[in-house]
Each structure stands twice: as C-alpha cells, then as structure tokens.
Amino acid sequence: MSRVKLKRFADNAGRPDVIEPGKATYQQLGGRWHAEFFRNSNPITLEVGCGKGEYTVGLAERYPERNFLGLDIKGERIWRGSTRAEALGLTNVGFLRTRAHDLLTHFAPGELHEIWITFPDPRPRDRDIKRRLTAPRFLDLYQQVLPPGGLVHLKTDNEGLFDFTLETLQQRPGATILAHTKDLYATPELLPHAEDIQTTFERKYRTLGVPIKYLQFQLS
C-alpha cells in the first residue's frame, strides 16, 4: 500500500465525521444518528455509493438546515469527501464506510429522510442483477430505513439500469414513481428535483454526449 493511501487512512481514523470499522461508534449509531452524531433533529439524507462524496458535500453545502451522510466501502474515496467537507467548514455532513446491504446494521427503521443513488455500477450482467442498487432486495432495505413517503432519487448514465429500475418499480406493490426522464438536461423542469449537482462521472458523460437519466420515487 502506498504512503499516500496509508496517510489518508490514518486521516480517516482521526476524523470525527468518518464512521468506519475499528471505531467505537461503528455499528453503534443506529437510532442515534441525530442525538450522538449530528446532535440535532434535522432530517438525514443518505447517498448510497457516494464515491468521492461530491453529491453528499454539494447537498450539505446547499442545505445547512439538513444533515447528509455519504456511504461507500472505499476509504480513500471517503477521505476525499471528508477533506472537501472539512475545507468548507461543514458540520452537517458525515461519511459511513460500509456496504449498502448492511443498512439495517447502521440505521433504525424510518431514521433516514431521503436517499440518493448517483451513478452506481450498473452491473450489466444477468448474474449480477441482485447486486444492482435498485434491485428488489435493496429497495426492501431502503423502504425500512425511510419513513412513509420518503424520497429515493436515482441518477445514471446507463439506460439498461434506468429501464430495469423503472420496470422493477412498476411491478412493486406500493411503489410510486414521481418523476422520470431519460434526458435530464432536456427536461429542465426536473432539474430542481435532481439538484443539478454534477459529479465527476456526470461531467464526463455529458462531455461525451451521453444523456443523464433521472428517476424519483417513493416506497410505501
């Protein structure tokens, strides 16, 4: 492992906004994020698969009256998001290093207010369908950690993942599709819903002329 990575992992270990294996609070905050981490009662938004935390930090900067968490399994990616949040002086943002399928280990039922899924791995092979972050088993998890009416947002460049998600929701009892488009930037009325924050992936795909897909839904 490079010295740079070792330094970043050491930084994460000492940062209070990073919750990861090895820390006393890891797996101990479920039901207590408001009281013990954010120390306020403001609603919590989670970005699943946050990567470098661009969306998480962008939202936290835009909405200081709300709380934001970025979830990712890669410590170096989380370091980048945490570093940017620290540089901006943000106190309403944190990062959780874990896997998406462990959501119920870290959150109590209804503890989250909203979920974002931004440019996830599309898992195009049929044998990987269950690993897609909008597969039924993940939707089941989101439904448990969100309150009734809690919003879920998906942004992706991948048409296959978008179509799969749309079809999955259409077949799911109680799911409500609130907005969807296969070309977000040609549908300006939806840009406020999508927050028009651009990640590195989004800028890359837009430069290549790939339309950005957006989907907003609720799970009941």
Coordinates of C-alpha atoms in Angstrom, one line a residue:
M1 CA 0.0 0.0 0.0
S2 CA 1.3 3.4 -0.9
R3 CA 2.4 6.0 1.6
V4 CA -0.4 8.3 0.3
K5 CA -3.1 5.7 1.0
L6 CA -1.7 5.0 4.4
K7 CA -1.7 8.7 5.2
R8 CA -5.3 9.0 4.1
F9 CA -6.4 6.0 6.1
A10 CA -4.7 7.5 9.1
D11 CA -6.6 10.8 8.5
N12 CA -9.9 8.9 8.3
A13 CA -9.1 7.2 11.6
G14 CA -8.8 10.5 13.3
R15 CA -11.7 12.3 11.7
P16 CA -15.0 12.5 13.7
D17 CA -17.0 12.8 10.5
V18 CA -15.9 9.4 9.3
I19 CA -17.5 6.3 10.8
E20 CA -15.7 3.1 9.8
P21 CA -14.7 -0.3 11.1
G22 CA -12.4 -0.1 14.1
K23 CA -14.1 3.0 15.6
A24 CA -16.1 2.6 18.8
T25 CA -19.2 4.2 17.1
Y26 CA -19.2 1.8 14.2
Q27 CA -22.4 -0.2 14.2
Q28 CA -23.5 1.7 17.3
L29 CA -25.3 4.7 15.9
G30 CA -28.4 3.0 14.6
G31 CA -31.3 5.0 16.0
R32 CA -28.9 7.6 17.5
W33 CA -27.6 9.5 14.5
H34 CA -29.5 12.6 15.4
A35 CA -28.6 12.6 19.1
E36 CA -25.0 11.3 19.0
F37 CA -23.5 12.2 15.6
F38 CA -25.3 15.3 14.2
R39 CA -26.6 16.5 17.6
N40 CA -29.7 18.0 16.1
S41 CA -33.1 16.7 14.9
N42 CA -32.7 17.8 11.3
P43 CA -33.7 15.3 8.6
I44 CA -31.0 13.0 7.4
T45 CA -30.3 12.3 3.7
L46 CA -28.1 9.3 2.7
E47 CA -26.2 9.0 -0.5
V48 CA -25.6 5.2 -1.2
G49 CA -22.3 4.6 -3.1
C50 CA -21.2 8.2 -2.6
G51 CA -17.7 7.8 -4.2
K52 CA -15.8 11.0 -3.6
G53 CA -18.7 12.5 -1.8
E54 CA -19.3 15.2 -4.4
Y55 CA -23.1 14.9 -4.2
T56 CA -23.1 14.5 -0.4
V57 CA -20.9 17.5 0.2
G58 CA -22.7 19.6 -2.5
L59 CA -26.1 18.9 -0.9
A60 CA -24.7 19.7 2.6
E61 CA -23.3 23.0 1.4
R62 CA -26.6 23.9 -0.3
Y63 CA -28.9 22.9 2.7
P64 CA -27.2 23.8 6.0
E65 CA -30.5 23.1 7.8
R66 CA -30.4 19.4 6.9
N67 CA -28.0 16.5 7.6
F68 CA -26.2 14.4 5.0
L69 CA -24.3 11.1 5.0
G70 CA -22.3 9.5 2.3
L71 CA -22.0 5.7 2.3
D72 CA -19.2 3.9 0.5
I73 CA -16.9 0.9 1.1
K74 CA -13.7 2.6 -0.2
G75 CA -11.9 4.5 2.5
E76 CA -9.8 6.6 0.0
R77 CA -13.0 7.9 -1.7
I78 CA -14.5 8.8 1.7
W79 CA -11.3 10.6 2.5
R80 CA -11.8 12.9 -0.5
G81 CA -15.4 13.8 0.5
S82 CA -14.4 14.3 4.2
T83 CA -11.5 16.5 3.1
R84 CA -13.7 18.7 1.0
A85 CA -16.3 19.0 3.8
E86 CA -13.6 20.0 6.2
A87 CA -12.2 22.6 3.8
L88 CA -15.7 24.1 3.5
G89 CA -16.2 24.1 7.3
L90 CA -19.4 21.9 7.0
T91 CA -20.7 20.4 10.2
N92 CA -23.9 18.8 8.7
V93 CA -22.2 16.0 6.8
G94 CA -20.6 12.7 7.6
F95 CA -19.4 9.5 5.9
L96 CA -20.0 5.9 6.7
R97 CA -17.7 3.2 5.4
T98 CA -19.7 0.1 4.9
R99 CA -21.6 -1.8 2.2
A100 CA -25.2 -0.9 1.1
H101 CA -26.5 -4.3 2.1
D102 CA -25.6 -3.6 5.7
L103 CA -28.0 -0.6 6.0
L104 CA -30.1 -2.2 8.7
T105 CA -27.0 -2.7 10.9
H106 CA -26.4 1.1 10.9
F107 CA -29.9 2.7 10.7
A108 CA -33.1 2.2 12.7
P109 CA -36.4 1.9 10.9
G110 CA -37.5 5.3 9.5
E111 CA -34.3 7.0 10.6
L112 CA -33.5 8.5 7.2
H113 CA -35.5 11.1 5.4
E114 CA -34.2 10.7 1.8
I115 CA -31.9 8.5 -0.3
W116 CA -29.8 9.4 -3.3
I117 CA -28.2 6.8 -5.7
T118 CA -25.8 8.6 -8.0
F119 CA -24.2 6.9 -10.9
P120 CA -23.9 3.4 -9.4
D121 CA -22.2 0.5 -11.0
P122 CA -24.9 -0.7 -13.5
R123 CA -24.0 -4.4 -13.1
P124 CA -25.0 -5.2 -16.7
R125 CA -24.5 -9.0 -16.5
D126 CA -27.7 -11.0 -15.8
R127 CA -25.9 -12.9 -13.0
D128 CA -25.3 -9.6 -11.2
I129 CA -28.9 -8.3 -11.2
K130 CA -29.3 -8.8 -7.5
R131 CA -26.2 -6.6 -6.9
R132 CA -27.8 -3.6 -8.6
L133 CA -28.5 -0.9 -6.1
T134 CA -32.1 -0.7 -7.3
A135 CA -32.7 -4.5 -7.2
P136 CA -35.7 -5.6 -5.0
R137 CA -33.5 -6.6 -2.1
F138 CA -32.1 -3.1 -1.9
L139 CA -35.5 -1.5 -2.3
D140 CA -36.6 -3.6 0.6
L141 CA -33.8 -2.1 2.7
Y142 CA -34.5 1.5 1.6
Q143 CA -38.2 1.0 2.5
Q144 CA -37.2 0.0 6.0
V145 CA -34.9 2.9 6.8
L146 CA -37.1 5.5 5.2
P147 CA -40.4 6.9 6.7
P148 CA -43.6 6.5 4.7
G149 CA -43.3 8.9 1.8
G150 CA -39.5 9.2 2.0
L151 CA -38.0 10.0 -1.4
V152 CA -35.4 8.0 -3.4
H153 CA -33.5 9.6 -6.3
L154 CA -31.5 7.8 -9.0
K155 CA -29.2 9.5 -11.4
T156 CA -27.4 7.3 -14.0
D157 CA -25.9 7.4 -17.5
N158 CA -26.8 3.8 -18.0
E159 CA -30.1 3.2 -19.9
G160 CA -30.2 -0.5 -19.0
L161 CA -30.1 0.2 -15.3
F162 CA -32.6 3.0 -15.7
D163 CA -35.1 0.7 -17.6
F164 CA -34.5 -2.1 -15.1
T165 CA -35.3 0.2 -12.2
L166 CA -38.4 1.7 -13.8
E167 CA -39.7 -1.8 -14.6
T168 CA -38.9 -3.1 -11.1
L169 CA -40.8 -0.2 -9.5
Q170 CA -43.8 -0.6 -11.8
Q171 CA -44.1 -4.2 -10.6
R172 CA -43.6 -3.4 -6.9
P173 CA -46.8 -3.0 -4.8
G174 CA -47.0 0.4 -3.1
A175 CA -44.1 2.0 -5.1
T176 CA -44.9 5.4 -6.6
I177 CA -42.9 6.9 -9.5
L178 CA -43.0 10.6 -9.0
A179 CA -40.7 11.8 -11.9
H180 CA -38.6 10.2 -14.6
T181 CA -36.7 11.2 -17.7
K182 CA -34.1 9.7 -20.0
D183 CA -32.6 13.1 -20.7
L184 CA -32.5 15.3 -17.6
Y185 CA -30.9 18.3 -19.2
A186 CA -33.5 18.3 -22.0
T187 CA -36.2 18.3 -19.2
P188 CA -35.4 21.5 -17.4
E189 CA -38.5 21.3 -15.2
L190 CA -36.9 18.3 -13.4
L191 CA -33.5 19.9 -12.8
P192 CA -34.6 21.4 -9.4
H193 CA -35.7 17.9 -8.3
A194 CA -32.3 16.5 -9.3
E195 CA -30.5 19.4 -7.6
D196 CA -28.3 19.9 -10.8
I197 CA -25.1 19.0 -8.8
Q198 CA -22.7 17.3 -11.1
T199 CA -20.3 14.6 -10.1
T200 CA -17.1 13.8 -12.0
F201 CA -18.9 10.9 -13.7
E202 CA -21.8 13.2 -14.8
R203 CA -19.5 15.8 -16.3
K204 CA -17.6 13.1 -18.1
Y205 CA -20.7 11.6 -19.6
R206 CA -22.2 14.9 -20.6
T207 CA -19.0 15.8 -22.3
L208 CA -19.3 12.6 -24.3
G209 CA -22.9 13.5 -25.2
V210 CA -24.5 10.7 -23.1
P211 CA -27.9 11.7 -21.7
I212 CA -28.3 11.7 -18.0
K213 CA -31.3 9.7 -16.7
Y214 CA -33.2 10.7 -13.5
L215 CA -35.8 8.9 -11.5
Q216 CA -37.6 9.9 -8.3
F217 CA -39.8 7.6 -6.4
Q218 CA -41.3 6.6 -3.1
L219 CA -41.6 3.2 -1.4
S220 CA -44.7 2.5 0.7

